[in-house]
Tab-separated table of N, CA and C in Angstrom:
chain	number	residue	atom	x	y	z
G	1	MET	N	-28.114	-32.330	43.466
G	1	MET	CA	-26.764	-31.556	43.574
G	1	MET	C	-26.308	-30.758	42.440
G	2	LYS	N	-25.806	-29.460	42.634
G	2	LYS	CA	-25.693	-28.529	41.586
G	2	LYS	C	-24.152	-29.095	41.118
G	3	ASN	N	-23.671	-28.888	39.988
G	3	ASN	CA	-22.435	-29.066	39.183
G	3	ASN	C	-21.593	-28.086	39.508
G	4	LYS	N	-20.708	-27.561	40.719
G	4	LYS	CA	-20.045	-26.514	40.846
G	4	LYS	C	-18.888	-26.212	39.793
G	5	THR	N	-18.679	-27.113	39.328
G	5	THR	CA	-17.845	-26.906	37.900
G	5	THR	C	-18.104	-25.943	37.031
G	6	THR	N	-19.354	-26.088	36.709
G	6	THR	CA	-20.375	-25.147	35.390
G	6	THR	C	-19.748	-23.759	35.460
G	7	PRO	N	-20.003	-23.146	36.603
G	7	PRO	CA	-19.612	-21.637	36.791
G	7	PRO	C	-18.126	-20.812	36.535
G	8	SER	N	-17.459	-22.098	37.050
G	8	SER	CA	-15.866	-21.929	37.138
G	8	SER	C	-15.643	-22.277	35.752
G	9	PHE	N	-15.968	-23.269	35.180
G	9	PHE	CA	-15.873	-23.189	33.739
G	9	PHE	C	-16.204	-22.076	32.764
G	10	PHE	N	-17.426	-21.402	32.798
G	10	PHE	CA	-18.062	-20.568	32.481
G	10	PHE	C	-17.071	-19.036	32.496
G	11	PHE	N	-16.641	-18.903	33.793
G	11	PHE	CA	-15.674	-17.717	33.907
G	11	PHE	C	-14.538	-17.707	33.353
G	12	LEU	N	-13.830	-19.192	33.321
G	12	LEU	CA	-12.535	-19.379	32.905
G	12	LEU	C	-12.789	-19.224	31.428
G	13	PHE	N	-13.773	-19.625	30.871
G	13	PHE	CA	-14.047	-19.352	29.278
G	13	PHE	C	-14.159	-17.857	28.856
G	14	LEU	N	-14.787	-17.164	29.461
G	14	LEU	CA	-15.289	-15.485	29.534
G	14	LEU	C	-13.654	-15.071	29.532
G	15	PHE	N	-13.090	-15.442	30.408
G	15	PHE	CA	-11.641	-14.953	30.886
G	15	PHE	C	-10.684	-15.128	29.643
G	16	LEU	N	-10.514	-16.170	29.201
G	16	LEU	CA	-9.663	-16.533	27.904
G	16	LEU	C	-10.237	-16.020	26.839
G	17	SER	N	-11.272	-15.557	26.219
G	17	SER	CA	-11.878	-15.116	25.293
G	17	SER	C	-11.841	-13.561	25.417
G	18	ILE	N	-11.821	-12.738	26.305
G	18	ILE	CA	-11.585	-11.437	26.338
G	18	ILE	C	-10.192	-11.603	26.049
G	19	LEU	N	-9.131	-12.346	26.620
G	19	LEU	CA	-7.978	-12.155	26.894
G	19	LEU	C	-7.468	-12.603	25.353
G	20	PHE	N	-7.957	-13.116	24.676
G	20	PHE	CA	-7.466	-13.657	23.261
G	20	PHE	C	-7.955	-12.370	22.278
G	21	LEU	N	-9.440	-11.897	22.809
G	21	LEU	CA	-10.039	-10.901	21.834
G	21	LEU	C	-8.878	-9.580	21.900
G	22	SER	N	-8.846	-9.355	23.422
G	22	SER	CA	-7.970	-8.051	23.394
G	22	SER	C	-6.339	-8.170	23.021
G	23	SER	N	-5.661	-9.353	23.035
G	23	SER	CA	-4.170	-9.359	22.412
G	23	SER	C	-4.272	-9.325	21.038
G	24	ASN	N	-5.331	-9.921	20.388
G	24	ASN	CA	-5.508	-9.878	18.845
G	24	ASN	C	-5.965	-8.359	18.357
G	25	GLN	N	-6.549	-7.633	18.982
G	25	GLN	CA	-6.520	-6.080	18.595
G	25	GLN	C	-5.307	-5.478	18.699
G	26	VAL	N	-4.659	-5.603	19.684
G	26	VAL	CA	-3.290	-4.870	20.155
G	26	VAL	C	-2.196	-5.241	19.114
G	27	ALA	N	-2.249	-6.748	18.568
G	27	ALA	CA	-1.658	-7.048	17.165
G	27	ALA	C	-1.813	-6.586	16.024
G	28	ALA	N	-3.072	-6.510	16.074
G	28	ALA	CA	-3.713	-5.959	14.495
G	28	ALA	C	-3.009	-4.557	14.119
G	29	GLN	N	-2.788	-3.575	15.013
G	29	GLN	CA	-2.312	-2.520	14.614
G	29	GLN	C	-0.862	-2.644	13.971
G	30	ASP	N	-0.306	-3.718	13.529
G	30	ASP	CA	0.530	-3.561	12.998
G	30	ASP	C	0.461	-4.173	11.265
G	31	TYR	N	-0.329	-4.540	11.287
G	31	TYR	CA	-0.752	-5.662	10.204
G	31	TYR	C	-1.063	-4.942	8.880
G	32	ASP	N	-1.358	-3.619	8.835
G	32	ASP	CA	-1.451	-2.823	7.443
G	32	ASP	C	-0.881	-1.670	7.274
G	33	ILE	N	-0.050	-1.305	8.252
G	33	ILE	CA	1.196	-0.354	8.382
G	33	ILE	C	2.191	-0.951	7.802
G	34	TYR	N	2.975	-0.496	6.613
G	34	TYR	CA	4.066	-0.917	6.108
G	34	TYR	C	5.084	0.235	6.302
G	35	GLU	N	6.589	-0.245	6.218
G	35	GLU	CA	7.762	0.924	6.134
G	35	GLU	C	8.272	0.424	5.334
G	36	LEU	N	8.744	1.855	4.206
G	36	LEU	CA	9.582	1.670	3.149
G	36	LEU	C	10.907	1.776	3.619
G	37	GLN	N	11.383	0.522	3.074
G	37	GLN	CA	12.732	-0.097	3.430
G	37	GLN	C	13.978	0.847	2.692
G	38	LYS	N	14.849	1.243	3.391
G	38	LYS	CA	15.721	1.995	2.751
G	38	LYS	C	16.314	1.194	1.605
G	39	GLU	N	16.779	2.027	0.603
G	39	GLU	CA	17.735	0.962	-0.600
G	39	GLU	C	19.137	1.021	-0.314
G	40	ASN	N	19.370	-0.391	-0.600
G	40	ASN	CA	20.392	-1.134	-0.254
G	40	ASN	C	20.984	-1.629	-1.455
G	41	PRO	N	21.991	-1.527	-2.148
G	41	PRO	CA	22.469	-2.367	-3.064
G	41	PRO	C	22.763	-3.678	-2.910
G	42	SER	N	22.696	-4.100	-1.996
G	42	SER	CA	22.663	-5.603	-1.383
G	42	SER	C	21.548	-6.313	-1.548
G	43	VAL	N	20.734	-5.357	-1.088
G	43	VAL	CA	19.223	-6.132	-0.710
G	43	VAL	C	18.373	-5.596	-2.362
G	44	SER	N	17.391	-6.631	-2.611
G	44	SER	CA	16.855	-5.887	-3.371
G	44	SER	C	15.472	-4.729	-3.049
G	45	LYS	N	14.908	-4.108	-3.904
G	45	LYS	CA	14.437	-2.989	-3.543
G	45	LYS	C	13.118	-3.512	-3.327
G	46	SER	N	12.761	-3.038	-2.152
G	46	SER	CA	10.947	-3.834	-1.370
G	46	SER	C	10.703	-3.159	-0.537
G	47	ALA	N	9.416	-2.578	-0.383
G	47	ALA	CA	8.777	-2.146	1.001
G	47	ALA	C	8.142	-3.222	1.752
G	48	GLY	N	7.907	-3.386	2.856
G	48	GLY	CA	7.557	-4.433	3.465
G	48	GLY	C	6.936	-3.983	4.875
G	49	LYS	N	6.670	-4.843	5.576
G	49	LYS	CA	6.508	-5.000	6.902
G	49	LYS	C	7.612	-4.757	7.603
G	50	VAL	N	7.854	-4.010	8.482
G	50	VAL	CA	9.044	-3.937	9.152
G	50	VAL	C	9.291	-4.781	10.255
G	51	ASP	N	10.340	-4.930	10.278
G	51	ASP	CA	11.001	-6.301	11.239
G	51	ASP	C	10.399	-5.799	12.742
G	52	LYS	N	10.131	-6.762	13.255
G	52	LYS	CA	9.567	-6.631	14.407
G	52	LYS	C	10.671	-5.928	15.799
G	53	SER	N	11.917	-6.145	15.407
G	53	SER	CA	12.898	-5.607	16.047
G	53	SER	C	13.046	-4.103	16.090
G	54	LYS	N	12.432	-3.651	15.117
G	54	LYS	CA	12.315	-2.030	14.897
G	54	LYS	C	11.327	-1.801	15.485
G	55	ASN	N	11.903	-0.645	16.570
G	55	ASN	CA	10.687	-0.152	17.427
G	55	ASN	C	9.900	0.838	16.806
G	56	ARG	N	8.589	0.689	17.085
G	56	ARG	CA	7.575	1.554	16.371
G	56	ARG	C	6.863	2.518	17.551
G	57	THR	N	7.101	2.301	18.619
G	57	THR	CA	6.409	2.874	19.891
G	57	THR	C	6.125	4.415	19.647
G	58	GLU	N	7.413	5.121	19.422
G	58	GLU	CA	7.080	6.740	19.046
G	58	GLU	C	6.276	7.075	18.262
G	59	PHE	N	6.473	5.992	16.929
G	59	PHE	CA	5.776	6.471	16.021
G	59	PHE	C	4.025	6.255	16.245
G	60	TYR	N	3.838	5.487	16.868
G	60	TYR	CA	2.606	4.978	17.374
G	60	TYR	C	1.835	6.387	18.308
G	61	ASP	N	2.913	6.488	19.203
G	61	ASP	CA	2.382	7.706	19.965
G	61	ASP	C	2.447	8.807	19.527
G	62	LEU	N	3.046	9.130	18.067
G	62	LEU	CA	2.773	10.347	17.862
G	62	LEU	C	1.321	10.101	16.783
G	63	TYR	N	1.243	9.055	16.257
G	63	TYR	CA	0.245	9.027	15.070
G	63	TYR	C	-1.109	9.026	15.671
G	64	GLN	N	-1.228	7.939	17.091
G	64	GLN	CA	-2.534	7.884	17.680
G	64	GLN	C	-2.831	8.424	18.736
G	65	ASN	N	-1.529	9.479	19.494
G	65	ASN	CA	-2.331	10.445	20.696
G	65	ASN	C	-2.297	11.573	20.085
G	66	LEU	N	-2.834	12.123	21.550
G	66	LEU	CA	-2.886	13.907	21.005
G	66	LEU	C	-1.578	14.507	20.971
G	67	HIS	N	-1.221	15.151	20.144
G	67	HIS	CA	-0.001	16.309	20.346
G	67	HIS	C	-0.828	17.481	19.289
G	68	THR	N	0.192	18.543	19.532
G	68	THR	CA	0.019	19.798	18.636
G	68	THR	C	0.402	19.347	17.504
G	69	THR	N	-0.710	19.869	16.612
G	69	THR	CA	-0.981	19.142	15.160
G	69	THR	C	-1.535	20.469	14.385
G	70	ILE	N	-0.842	20.655	13.451
G	70	ILE	CA	-1.301	21.787	12.235
G	70	ILE	C	-2.073	20.938	11.170
G	71	TYR	N	-3.271	21.199	10.796
G	71	TYR	CA	-3.804	20.811	9.313
G	71	TYR	C	-3.689	21.495	8.436
G	72	VAL	N	-3.494	21.220	7.327
G	72	VAL	CA	-3.019	21.831	6.199
G	72	VAL	C	-4.030	21.193	4.853
G	73	SER	N	-5.007	22.164	4.091
G	73	SER	CA	-5.505	21.968	2.998
G	73	SER	C	-5.282	22.798	1.784
G	74	ASN	N	-5.065	22.615	0.565
G	74	ASN	CA	-5.274	23.597	-0.469
G	74	ASN	C	-3.904	24.749	-0.200
G	75	ASN	N	-2.822	24.364	0.592
G	75	ASN	CA	-1.786	25.279	0.884
G	75	ASN	C	-1.861	26.293	1.856
G	76	LYS	N	-3.147	25.718	2.505
G	76	LYS	CA	-3.385	27.020	3.787
G	76	LYS	C	-3.341	26.142	5.369
G	77	ILE	N	-3.399	26.714	6.487
G	77	ILE	CA	-3.687	26.015	7.478
G	77	ILE	C	-5.131	26.237	7.711
G	78	ASP	N	-5.760	25.060	7.673
G	78	ASP	CA	-6.968	24.423	8.064
G	78	ASP	C	-7.438	24.854	9.282
G	79	LYS	N	-6.574	24.224	10.385
G	79	LYS	CA	-7.030	24.439	12.057
G	79	LYS	C	-5.692	23.920	12.412
G	80	VAL	N	-5.418	24.545	13.938
G	80	VAL	CA	-4.323	24.165	14.675
G	80	VAL	C	-4.903	23.484	15.790
G	81	TYR	N	-4.566	22.093	16.159
G	81	TYR	CA	-5.128	21.596	17.203
G	81	TYR	C	-3.803	21.542	18.403
G	82	GLY	N	-4.380	21.929	19.587
G	82	GLY	CA	-3.436	21.705	20.762
G	82	GLY	C	-2.561	23.308	20.923
G	83	GLU	N	-1.842	23.537	22.091
G	83	GLU	CA	-0.746	24.393	21.943
G	83	GLU	C	0.529	23.919	22.417
G	84	GLY	N	1.195	24.864	22.309
G	84	GLY	CA	2.565	24.626	22.216
G	84	GLY	C	3.587	24.002	21.252
G	85	ASP	N	4.590	23.496	21.254
G	85	ASP	CA	5.225	23.022	20.001
G	85	ASP	C	4.613	22.509	19.132
G	86	ILE	N	4.793	22.479	17.743
G	86	ILE	CA	4.167	21.645	16.717
G	86	ILE	C	4.819	20.241	16.614
G	87	LYS	N	4.177	19.068	16.705
G	87	LYS	CA	4.608	17.859	16.958
G	87	LYS	C	4.408	17.065	15.445
G	88	ARG	N	3.081	17.352	14.891
G	88	ARG	CA	2.509	16.876	13.631
G	88	ARG	C	1.989	18.064	12.578
G	89	ILE	N	2.088	17.494	11.362
G	89	ILE	CA	1.522	18.194	10.424
G	89	ILE	C	0.674	17.227	9.786
G	90	THR	N	-0.407	17.516	9.389
G	90	THR	CA	-1.369	16.633	8.392
G	90	THR	C	-1.698	17.280	7.319
G	91	LEU	N	-1.096	17.050	6.049
G	91	LEU	CA	-1.599	17.376	4.624
G	91	LEU	C	-2.833	16.923	4.040
G	92	SER	N	-3.838	17.430	3.898
G	92	SER	CA	-4.905	16.575	3.374
G	92	SER	C	-5.061	16.470	1.717
G	93	ASP	N	-4.240	17.299	1.206
G	93	ASP	CA	-4.087	16.766	-0.203
G	93	ASP	C	-2.757	16.850	-0.680
G	94	ASN	N	-2.417	16.821	-2.022
G	94	ASN	CA	-1.085	16.924	-2.788
G	94	ASN	C	-0.621	18.514	-3.063
G	95	ASN	N	-1.534	19.303	-3.086
G	95	ASN	CA	-1.811	20.564	-3.213
G	95	ASN	C	-1.161	21.384	-1.809
G	96	SER	N	-0.965	20.776	-1.187
G	96	SER	CA	-0.504	21.230	0.296
G	96	SER	C	0.953	21.265	0.278
G	97	PHE	N	1.369	20.654	-0.578
G	97	PHE	CA	3.557	20.035	-0.611
G	97	PHE	C	4.169	21.500	-0.488
G	98	ALA	N	3.618	22.316	-0.944
G	98	ALA	CA	4.562	23.570	-1.373
G	98	ALA	C	4.500	24.350	0.378
G	99	PHE	N	3.451	24.212	0.981
G	99	PHE	CA	3.254	24.803	2.828
G	99	PHE	C	4.502	24.136	3.288
G	100	LEU	N	5.111	22.998	3.133
G	100	LEU	CA	6.056	22.275	3.789
G	100	LEU	C	7.511	22.988	3.299
G	101	ASN	N	7.399	24.128	2.428
G	101	ASN	CA	8.599	24.601	1.855
G	101	ASN	C	8.767	26.112	2.611
G	102	THR	N	7.652	26.275	3.373
G	102	THR	CA	7.931	27.918	4.007
G	102	THR	C	8.792	27.937	5.227
G	103	ASP	N	9.210	29.098	5.421
G	103	ASP	CA	10.321	28.932	6.420
G	103	ASP	C	9.630	29.404	7.376
G	104	ASN	N	9.340	28.617	8.439
G	104	ASN	CA	8.700	28.424	9.562
G	104	ASN	C	9.350	28.267	10.762
G	105	ASP	N	9.642	29.091	12.042
G	105	ASP	CA	10.253	28.375	13.097
G	105	ASP	C	9.556	27.421	13.870
G	106	GLN	N	8.189	27.429	13.643
G	106	GLN	CA	7.677	26.376	13.896
G	106	GLN	C	7.756	24.640	13.942
G	107	PHE	N	8.163	24.656	12.543
G	107	PHE	CA	8.722	23.188	12.128
G	107	PHE	C	9.736	22.810	12.879
G	108	LYS	N	10.392	23.505	13.564
G	108	LYS	CA	11.584	22.825	14.173
G	108	LYS	C	11.563	21.631	15.132
G	109	GLU	N	10.304	21.732	15.762
G	109	GLU	CA	9.939	20.457	16.973
G	109	GLU	C	9.197	19.725	15.965
G	110	VAL	N	8.625	19.585	14.777
G	110	VAL	CA	8.060	18.457	14.082
G	110	VAL	C	8.475	17.449	14.242
G	111	LYS	N	8.004	16.163	14.226
G	111	LYS	CA	8.580	14.869	14.188
G	111	LYS	C	7.698	14.040	13.291
G	112	LEU	N	6.312	14.254	12.930
G	112	LEU	CA	5.741	13.244	12.221
G	112	LEU	C	4.917	14.412	10.933
G	113	ILE	N	5.079	14.065	9.915
G	113	ILE	CA	4.121	14.451	8.774
G	113	ILE	C	3.492	13.485	8.150
G	114	THR	N	2.140	13.562	8.321
G	114	THR	CA	1.356	12.730	7.780
G	114	THR	C	0.452	13.277	6.343
G	115	VAL	N	0.599	12.458	5.227
G	115	VAL	CA	0.157	13.023	4.027
G	115	VAL	C	-1.268	11.874	3.650
G	116	LYS	N	-1.968	12.817	3.027
G	116	LYS	CA	-3.347	11.988	2.549
G	116	LYS	C	-3.556	12.058	1.164
G	117	LEU	N	-3.119	11.018	0.433
G	117	LEU	CA	-3.190	10.727	-1.103
G	117	LEU	C	-4.430	10.282	-1.617
G	118	LYS	N	-5.097	11.008	-2.426
G	118	LYS	CA	-6.495	10.413	-2.409
G	118	LYS	C	-6.633	9.718	-4.079
G	119	SER	N	-5.589	9.927	-4.666
G	119	SER	CA	-5.596	9.154	-5.821
G	119	SER	C	-4.345	8.828	-6.445
G	120	LYS	N	-4.053	7.767	-7.551
G	120	LYS	CA	-3.101	7.327	-7.963
G	120	LYS	C	-2.060	8.694	-8.595
G	121	ASN	N	-3.029	9.543	-9.088
G	121	ASN	CA	-2.449	10.771	-9.584
G	121	ASN	C	-1.559	11.591	-8.697
G	122	ASP	N	-1.518	11.603	-7.515
G	122	ASP	CA	-1.256	12.199	-6.814
G	122	ASP	C	0.287	11.864	-6.326
G	123	LEU	N	0.570	10.816	-6.791
G	123	LEU	CA	2.016	10.251	-6.824
G	123	LEU	C	2.854	10.678	-7.993
G	124	ASN	N	2.305	11.319	-9.056
G	124	ASN	CA	3.029	12.045	-10.052
G	124	ASN	C	3.683	12.943	-9.569
G	125	GLN	N	3.529	13.735	-8.342
G	125	GLN	CA	4.218	14.870	-7.924
G	125	GLN	C	4.951	14.219	-6.687
G	126	VAL	N	6.272	14.529	-6.603
G	126	VAL	CA	7.479	13.741	-6.015
G	126	VAL	C	7.390	15.155	-4.524
G	127	LEU	N	6.995	14.429	-3.511
G	127	LEU	CA	7.453	15.013	-2.107
G	127	LEU	C	8.712	14.904	-1.544
G	128	ASP	N	9.570	15.857	-1.874
G	128	ASP	CA	10.996	15.994	-1.808
G	128	ASP	C	11.394	16.682	-0.222
G	129	LEU	N	11.488	15.724	0.717
G	129	LEU	CA	11.813	16.559	2.458
G	129	LEU	C	13.343	16.462	2.528
G	130	SER	N	14.432	15.707	1.515
G	130	SER	CA	15.622	15.477	1.708
G	130	SER	C	16.216	16.533	2.276
G	131	ASP	N	16.205	17.786	1.635
G	131	ASP	CA	17.296	18.908	1.949
G	131	ASP	C	16.456	20.309	2.541
G	132	SER	N	15.435	19.660	3.372
G	132	SER	CA	14.347	20.833	3.992
G	132	SER	C	15.173	21.402	5.330
G	133	PRO	N	15.686	22.365	5.468
G	133	PRO	CA	16.313	22.787	6.780
G	133	PRO	C	14.981	22.937	7.856
G	134	HIS	N	14.101	23.157	7.499
G	134	HIS	CA	13.077	23.396	8.216
G	134	HIS	C	12.738	22.319	9.445
G	135	PHE	N	12.634	21.119	9.248
G	135	PHE	CA	12.088	20.175	9.859
G	135	PHE	C	13.514	19.294	10.452
G	136	VAL	N	14.197	19.811	11.389
G	136	VAL	CA	15.555	19.447	11.963
G	136	VAL	C	15.179	18.013	13.001
G	137	LYS	N	13.878	18.258	13.432
G	137	LYS	CA	13.498	16.917	14.494
G	137	LYS	C	12.632	15.763	13.762
G	138	LEU	N	12.206	15.873	12.361
G	138	LEU	CA	11.342	15.025	11.744
G	138	LEU	C	12.059	13.449	11.689
G	139	LYS	N	11.127	12.760	12.117
G	139	LYS	CA	11.423	11.248	12.224
G	139	LYS	C	10.528	10.445	11.442
G	140	TYR	N	9.440	10.952	11.253
G	140	TYR	CA	8.788	9.944	10.435
G	140	TYR	C	7.688	10.792	9.224
G	141	VAL	N	7.289	9.950	8.521
G	141	VAL	CA	6.499	10.585	7.207
G	141	VAL	C	5.465	9.154	7.075
G	142	PHE	N	4.194	9.565	7.163
G	142	PHE	CA	3.164	8.516	7.044
G	142	PHE	C	2.372	8.615	5.938
G	143	LEU	N	2.157	8.292	5.112
G	143	LEU	CA	1.353	8.194	3.682
G	143	LEU	C	0.067	7.295	3.826
G	144	LYS	N	-0.983	8.049	3.809
G	144	LYS	CA	-2.377	7.334	3.657
G	144	LYS	C	-2.687	7.351	2.198
G	145	CYS	N	-2.653	6.342	1.846
G	145	CYS	CA	-3.315	5.939	0.306
G	145	CYS	C	-4.810	6.014	0.137
G	146	TYR	N	-5.629	6.273	-0.335
G	146	TYR	CA	-6.752	5.952	-0.654
G	146	TYR	C	-7.188	5.463	-1.837
G	147	PHE	N	-6.156	4.331	-2.284
G	147	PHE	CA	-6.248	3.435	-3.741
G	147	PHE	C	-4.941	2.610	-3.432
G	148	GLU	N	-5.238	1.605	-5.098
G	148	GLU	CA	-4.138	0.795	-4.442
G	148	GLU	C	-2.925	1.287	-5.367
G	149	TYR	N	-1.603	1.147	-4.763
G	149	TYR	CA	-0.211	1.243	-5.152
G	149	TYR	C	0.682	0.035	-4.786
G	150	THR	N	1.773	0.229	-5.467
G	150	THR	CA	2.719	-0.465	-5.160
G	150	THR	C	3.759	0.007	-4.391
G	151	ASP	N	4.636	-0.823	-4.062
G	151	ASP	CA	5.944	-0.725	-3.386
G	151	ASP	C	6.695	0.634	-4.058
G	152	GLU	N	7.064	0.131	-5.625
G	152	GLU	CA	7.933	1.120	-6.221
G	152	GLU	C	7.250	2.431	-6.129
G	153	ASP	N	5.885	2.484	-6.253
G	153	ASP	CA	5.487	3.609	-6.400
G	153	ASP	C	5.639	4.941	-5.205
G	154	ILE	N	5.807	4.239	-4.291
G	154	ILE	CA	5.803	5.124	-3.074
G	154	ILE	C	7.394	5.551	-2.919
G	155	GLN	N	8.214	4.353	-3.355
G	155	GLN	CA	9.878	4.917	-3.480
G	155	GLN	C	9.988	6.063	-4.447
G	156	ASN	N	9.524	6.035	-5.317
G	156	ASN	CA	9.205	7.318	-6.499
G	156	ASN	C	8.566	8.271	-5.965
G	157	PHE	N	7.572	8.234	-5.165
G	157	PHE	CA	7.050	9.329	-4.584
G	157	PHE	C	7.687	10.040	-3.630
G	158	ILE	N	8.675	9.745	-2.605
G	158	ILE	CA	8.804	10.511	-1.512
G	158	ILE	C	10.521	10.554	-1.561
G	159	LYS	N	11.419	11.314	-1.036
G	159	LYS	CA	12.513	11.526	-0.967
G	159	LYS	C	12.710	12.165	0.468
G	160	VAL	N	13.353	11.507	1.360
G	160	VAL	CA	14.020	12.101	2.683
G	160	VAL	C	15.022	11.716	2.739
G	161	THR	N	15.174	12.010	4.145
G	161	THR	CA	17.013	11.815	4.784
G	161	THR	C	16.674	10.355	5.131
G	162	PRO	N	17.987	9.850	5.324
G	162	PRO	CA	18.218	8.546	5.978
G	162	PRO	C	17.630	8.477	7.111
G	163	ASN	N	17.678	9.411	8.082
G	163	ASN	CA	17.399	9.110	9.149
G	163	ASN	C	15.583	9.233	9.592
G	164	VAL	N	15.224	9.378	8.356
G	164	VAL	CA	13.608	9.488	8.475
G	164	VAL	C	12.739	8.326	7.966
G	165	ARG	N	11.994	7.645	8.904
G	165	ARG	CA	11.331	6.353	8.434
G	165	ARG	C	10.104	6.827	7.916
G	166	VAL	N	9.531	6.174	6.807
G	166	VAL	CA	8.500	6.283	5.671
G	166	VAL	C	7.547	5.102	6.065
G	167	PHE	N	6.369	5.599	6.591
G	167	PHE	CA	5.400	4.442	6.536
G	167	PHE	C	4.396	4.471	5.667
G	168	HIS	N	3.720	3.726	5.413
G	168	HIS	CA	2.393	3.880	4.385
G	168	HIS	C	1.267	2.693	4.588
G	169	ILE	N	-0.172	3.160	4.679
G	169	ILE	CA	-1.101	2.145	4.344
G	169	ILE	C	-2.067	2.484	3.253
G	170	SER	N	-2.871	1.615	3.130
G	170	SER	CA	-3.684	1.548	2.009
G	170	SER	C	-4.951	1.876	2.722
G	171	ALA	N	-5.791	2.885	2.815
G	171	ALA	CA	-6.918	2.916	3.679
G	171	ALA	C	-8.110	3.353	2.746
G	172	ASN	N	-9.137	3.267	3.582
G	172	ASN	CA	-10.446	3.350	3.165
G	172	ASN	C	-10.884	4.818	3.539
G	173	PRO	N	-11.476	5.607	2.750
G	173	PRO	CA	-11.832	6.901	2.926
G	173	PRO	C	-12.917	6.686	4.297
G	174	SER	N	-12.927	7.936	4.655
G	174	SER	CA	-13.940	8.029	6.125
G	174	SER	C	-14.821	9.428	5.784
């Protein structure tokens, strides 16, 4: 007589394994992306993981999904992906910061600016978006650093308006 519980146990084990691995991958997306905390005199200056109560859904949608994007390197447009209103700008180097100061009506719909920083020396130049009239819908700045840095380095590097959230990650160059 064959044991009928063995196939049932196998399928249950397989189902639970897939469920566990799938949920672990979804949760892992938050593990290395940090949000720069706004300076507050009553709270110590620190950058860290955002509280789970803050919503990152729109940020992840803009960052991970396909949207019209301008790719800039050496202060020139390298390529444009998509059609319609520009939602994202990706700067591949710190030489392209001046591009953000150009008067361009296409910038009015930009919600995310991604900046790739390749060395700690890139942090010596300040990225100031605090009084830019071009980015009226800007909500997020994402800094991809390909080196070790401190929270204070990021705070000293970028200046934004209070309604713009700054995210950062230490990434491996690909």
